[in-house]
Amino acid sequence: GAVVSQHPSWVICKSGTSVKIECRSLDFQATTMFWYRQFPKQSLMLMATSNEGSKATYEQGVEKDKFLINHASLTLSTLTVTSAHPEDSSFYICSARPEGIPLGAFFGQGTRLTVV
Amino acid sequence: AQSVTQLGSHVSVSEGALVLLRCNYSSSVPPYLFWYVQYPNQGLQLLLKYTTGATLVKGINGFEAEFKKSETSFHLTKPSAHMSDAAEYFCAVSYGGATNKLIFGTGTLLAVQP
């Protein structure tokens, strides 16, 4: 149980285009989902926290207009990287917290974004 | 600011040897503590966590960690390393609150030599 699926697992896009990454909790409902960014050989940096049906809370320094987060249902959150640039290339990981579980979270397998 | 420090970005051990990965947190309030493992190009898998109660926590794959409040530490150990343990290990803390968000350490890459 407690499976979180991210799609796609990797994507290459042209500079200036937008890319959408999906995060789904397959066997549980997640009121809270988190989006992280991980640069090579570095730790995970929390980008934003999203709660179903409300606006995401972004961490300091993260551009909310560039990284659009939607959490429209209890099993799906999406991250859209708008007008992508090469510096947006990174590994993006989502995590989801089951409803009623106050601590920890389950992680997706990550999405490798390369902007050329 | 609350932070997590993992001493040693790279640790190399021989197969069968003891694994010790260090984690310290900085806060006067004991946090909730987690260890995650990450294999290349994959997400994170929870190894173990400490919330309350017994300070020695056992996790999956033979790993365990001990919460020491006096040392503000939560070091991860395994008595005998396997080749399959080679991966990146992240210590993380959570301080509760509305979102209980996780704050991660910088990670330790564990190499296991045959």
PDB file of N, CA, C and O in Angstrom, chain B residues 36-65:
ATOM      1  N   TYR B  36      15.522   8.343   5.239  1.00  0.00           N
ATOM      2  CA  TYR B  36      15.047   7.867   3.944  1.00  0.00           C
ATOM      3  C   TYR B  36      16.242   7.379   3.128  1.00  0.00           C
ATOM      4  O   TYR B  36      17.362   7.859   3.281  1.00  0.00           O
ATOM      5  N   VAL B  37      15.969   6.446   2.213  1.00  0.00           N
ATOM      6  CA  VAL B  37      16.985   5.976   1.279  1.00  0.00           C
ATOM      7  C   VAL B  37      16.529   6.295  -0.137  1.00  0.00           C
ATOM      8  O   VAL B  37      15.332   6.220  -0.443  1.00  0.00           O
ATOM      9  N   GLN B  38      17.492   6.682  -0.967  1.00  0.00           N
ATOM     10  CA  GLN B  38      17.187   6.982  -2.362  1.00  0.00           C
ATOM     11  C   GLN B  38      18.161   6.237  -3.268  1.00  0.00           C
ATOM     12  O   GLN B  38      19.374   6.422  -3.171  1.00  0.00           O
ATOM     13  N   TYR B  39      17.607   5.426  -4.172  1.00  0.00           N
ATOM     14  CA  TYR B  39      18.412   4.773  -5.188  1.00  0.00           C
ATOM     15  C   TYR B  39      18.438   5.666  -6.424  1.00  0.00           C
ATOM     16  O   TYR B  39      17.552   6.511  -6.599  1.00  0.00           O
ATOM     17  N   PRO B  40      19.432   5.510  -7.288  1.00  0.00           N
ATOM     18  CA  PRO B  40      19.584   6.421  -8.435  1.00  0.00           C
ATOM     19  C   PRO B  40      18.306   6.600  -9.236  1.00  0.00           C
ATOM     20  O   PRO B  40      17.630   5.622  -9.580  1.00  0.00           O
ATOM     21  N   ASN B  41      18.001   7.855  -9.518  1.00  0.00           N
ATOM     22  CA  ASN B  41      16.836   8.218 -10.329  1.00  0.00           C
ATOM     23  C   ASN B  41      15.522   7.693  -9.787  1.00  0.00           C
ATOM     24  O   ASN B  41      14.604   7.389 -10.552  1.00  0.00           O
ATOM     25  N   GLN B  42      15.443   7.576  -8.495  1.00  0.00           N
ATOM     26  CA  GLN B  42      14.197   7.130  -7.869  1.00  0.00           C
ATOM     27  C   GLN B  42      13.804   8.086  -6.760  1.00  0.00           C
ATOM     28  O   GLN B  42      14.577   8.945  -6.339  1.00  0.00           O
ATOM     29  N   GLY B  43      12.594   7.921  -6.281  1.00  0.00           N
ATOM     30  CA  GLY B  43      12.131   8.715  -5.154  1.00  0.00           C
ATOM     31  C   GLY B  43      12.724   8.202  -3.864  1.00  0.00           C
ATOM     32  O   GLY B  43      13.679   7.435  -3.849  1.00  0.00           O
ATOM     33  N   LEU B  44      12.149   8.629  -2.758  1.00  0.00           N
ATOM     34  CA  LEU B  44      12.668   8.255  -1.457  1.00  0.00           C
ATOM     35  C   LEU B  44      11.813   7.178  -0.806  1.00  0.00           C
ATOM     36  O   LEU B  44      10.590   7.199  -0.918  1.00  0.00           O
ATOM     37  N   GLN B  45      12.486   6.286  -0.114  1.00  0.00           N
ATOM     38  CA  GLN B  45      11.787   5.238   0.617  1.00  0.00           C
ATOM     39  C   GLN B  45      12.091   5.400   2.104  1.00  0.00           C
ATOM     40  O   GLN B  45      13.240   5.564   2.490  1.00  0.00           O
ATOM     41  N   LEU B  46      11.048   5.347   2.905  1.00  0.00           N
ATOM     42  CA  LEU B  46      11.228   5.516   4.338  1.00  0.00           C
ATOM     43  C   LEU B  46      11.906   4.279   4.942  1.00  0.00           C
ATOM     44  O   LEU B  46      11.452   3.160   4.745  1.00  0.00           O
ATOM     45  N   LEU B  47      13.007   4.517   5.661  1.00  0.00           N
ATOM     46  CA  LEU B  47      13.684   3.432   6.363  1.00  0.00           C
ATOM     47  C   LEU B  47      13.122   3.259   7.768  1.00  0.00           C
ATOM     48  O   LEU B  47      12.855   2.139   8.208  1.00  0.00           O
ATOM     49  N   LEU B  48      12.993   4.374   8.462  1.00  0.00           N
ATOM     50  CA  LEU B  48      12.488   4.350   9.832  1.00  0.00           C
ATOM     51  C   LEU B  48      12.164   5.765  10.280  1.00  0.00           C
ATOM     52  O   LEU B  48      12.568   6.730   9.625  1.00  0.00           O
ATOM     53  N   LYS B  49      11.450   5.848  11.404  1.00  0.00           N
ATOM     54  CA  LYS B  49      11.121   7.163  11.952  1.00  0.00           C
ATOM     55  C   LYS B  49      10.998   7.086  13.456  1.00  0.00           C
ATOM     56  O   LYS B  49      10.681   6.034  14.022  1.00  0.00           O
ATOM     57  N   TYR B  50      11.278   8.199  14.096  1.00  0.00           N
ATOM     58  CA  TYR B  50      11.072   8.332  15.535  1.00  0.00           C
ATOM     59  C   TYR B  50      10.042   9.431  15.767  1.00  0.00           C
ATOM     60  O   TYR B  50      10.186  10.554  15.273  1.00  0.00           O
ATOM     61  N   THR B  51       9.038   9.082  16.545  1.00  0.00           N
ATOM     62  CA  THR B  51       8.046  10.099  16.905  1.00  0.00           C
ATOM     63  C   THR B  51       8.040  10.261  18.416  1.00  0.00           C
ATOM     64  O   THR B  51       8.394  11.309  18.946  1.00  0.00           O
ATOM     65  N   THR B  52       7.654   9.235  19.125  1.00  0.00           N
ATOM     66  CA  THR B  52       7.701   9.252  20.589  1.00  0.00           C
ATOM     67  C   THR B  52       8.010   7.841  21.061  1.00  0.00           C
ATOM     68  O   THR B  52       8.038   6.895  20.278  1.00  0.00           O
ATOM     69  N   GLY B  53       8.241   7.712  22.378  1.00  0.00           N
ATOM     70  CA  GLY B  53       8.433   6.378  22.928  1.00  0.00           C
ATOM     71  C   GLY B  53       9.873   5.926  22.876  1.00  0.00           C
ATOM     72  O   GLY B  53      10.800   6.716  23.070  1.00  0.00           O
ATOM     73  N   ALA B  54      10.069   4.662  22.607  1.00  0.00           N
ATOM     74  CA  ALA B  54      11.398   4.045  22.620  1.00  0.00           C
ATOM     75  C   ALA B  54      12.348   4.805  21.694  1.00  0.00           C
ATOM     76  O   ALA B  54      12.014   5.091  20.548  1.00  0.00           O
ATOM     77  N   THR B  55      13.526   5.094  22.230  1.00  0.00           N
ATOM     78  CA  THR B  55      14.471   5.920  21.469  1.00  0.00           C
ATOM     79  C   THR B  55      15.270   5.126  20.447  1.00  0.00           C
ATOM     80  O   THR B  55      15.874   5.715  19.553  1.00  0.00           O
ATOM     81  N   LEU B  56      15.291   3.806  20.584  1.00  0.00           N
ATOM     82  CA  LEU B  56      15.942   2.968  19.577  1.00  0.00           C
ATOM     83  C   LEU B  56      14.860   2.479  18.620  1.00  0.00           C
ATOM     84  O   LEU B  56      13.949   1.758  19.008  1.00  0.00           O
ATOM     85  N   VAL B  57      15.002   2.863  17.380  1.00  0.00           N
ATOM     86  CA  VAL B  57      13.976   2.567  16.387  1.00  0.00           C
ATOM     87  C   VAL B  57      14.535   1.596  15.362  1.00  0.00           C
ATOM     88  O   VAL B  57      15.628   1.806  14.830  1.00  0.00           O
ATOM     89  N   LYS B  58      13.801   0.557  15.094  1.00  0.00           N
ATOM     90  CA  LYS B  58      14.213  -0.410  14.077  1.00  0.00           C
ATOM     91  C   LYS B  58      13.430  -0.169  12.803  1.00  0.00           C
ATOM     92  O   LYS B  58      12.222   0.104  12.840  1.00  0.00           O
ATOM     93  N   GLY B  59      14.147  -0.280  11.690  1.00  0.00           N
ATOM     94  CA  GLY B  59      13.495  -0.035  10.412  1.00  0.00           C
ATOM     95  C   GLY B  59      13.625  -1.216   9.481  1.00  0.00           C
ATOM     96  O   GLY B  59      13.910  -2.330   9.893  1.00  0.00           O
ATOM     97  N   ILE B  60      13.450  -0.930   8.207  1.00  0.00           N
ATOM     98  CA  ILE B  60      13.531  -2.002   7.222  1.00  0.00           C
ATOM     99  C   ILE B  60      14.984  -2.286   6.849  1.00  0.00           C
ATOM    100  O   ILE B  60      15.875  -1.488   7.128  1.00  0.00           O
ATOM    101  N   ASN B  61      15.190  -3.429   6.217  1.00  0.00           N
ATOM    102  CA  ASN B  61      16.511  -3.818   5.695  1.00  0.00           C
ATOM    103  C   ASN B  61      17.594  -3.884   6.777  1.00  0.00           C
ATOM    104  O   ASN B  61      18.775  -3.734   6.474  1.00  0.00           O
ATOM    105  N   GLY B  62      17.212  -4.112   8.017  1.00  0.00           N
ATOM    106  CA  GLY B  62      18.190  -4.288   9.091  1.00  0.00           C
ATOM    107  C   GLY B  62      18.748  -3.008   9.680  1.00  0.00           C
ATOM    108  O   GLY B  62      19.660  -3.036  10.509  1.00  0.00           O
ATOM    109  N   PHE B  63      18.240  -1.863   9.253  1.00  0.00           N
ATOM    110  CA  PHE B  63      18.704  -0.582   9.777  1.00  0.00           C
ATOM    111  C   PHE B  63      18.005  -0.234  11.093  1.00  0.00           C
ATOM    112  O   PHE B  63      16.863  -0.622  11.323  1.00  0.00           O
ATOM    113  N   GLU B  64      18.720   0.506  11.917  1.00  0.00           N
ATOM    114  CA  GLU B  64      18.131   1.047  13.124  1.00  0.00           C
ATOM    115  C   GLU B  64      18.780   2.390  13.433  1.00  0.00           C
ATOM    116  O   GLU B  64      19.842   2.726  12.898  1.00  0.00           O
ATOM    117  N   ALA B  65      18.101   3.164  14.265  1.00  0.00           N
ATOM    118  CA  ALA B  65      18.624   4.476  14.636  1.00  0.00           C
ATOM    119  C   ALA B  65      18.229   4.759  16.072  1.00  0.00           C
ATOM    120  O   ALA B  65      17.185   4.306  16.547  1.00  0.00           O
TER     121      ALA B  65
END
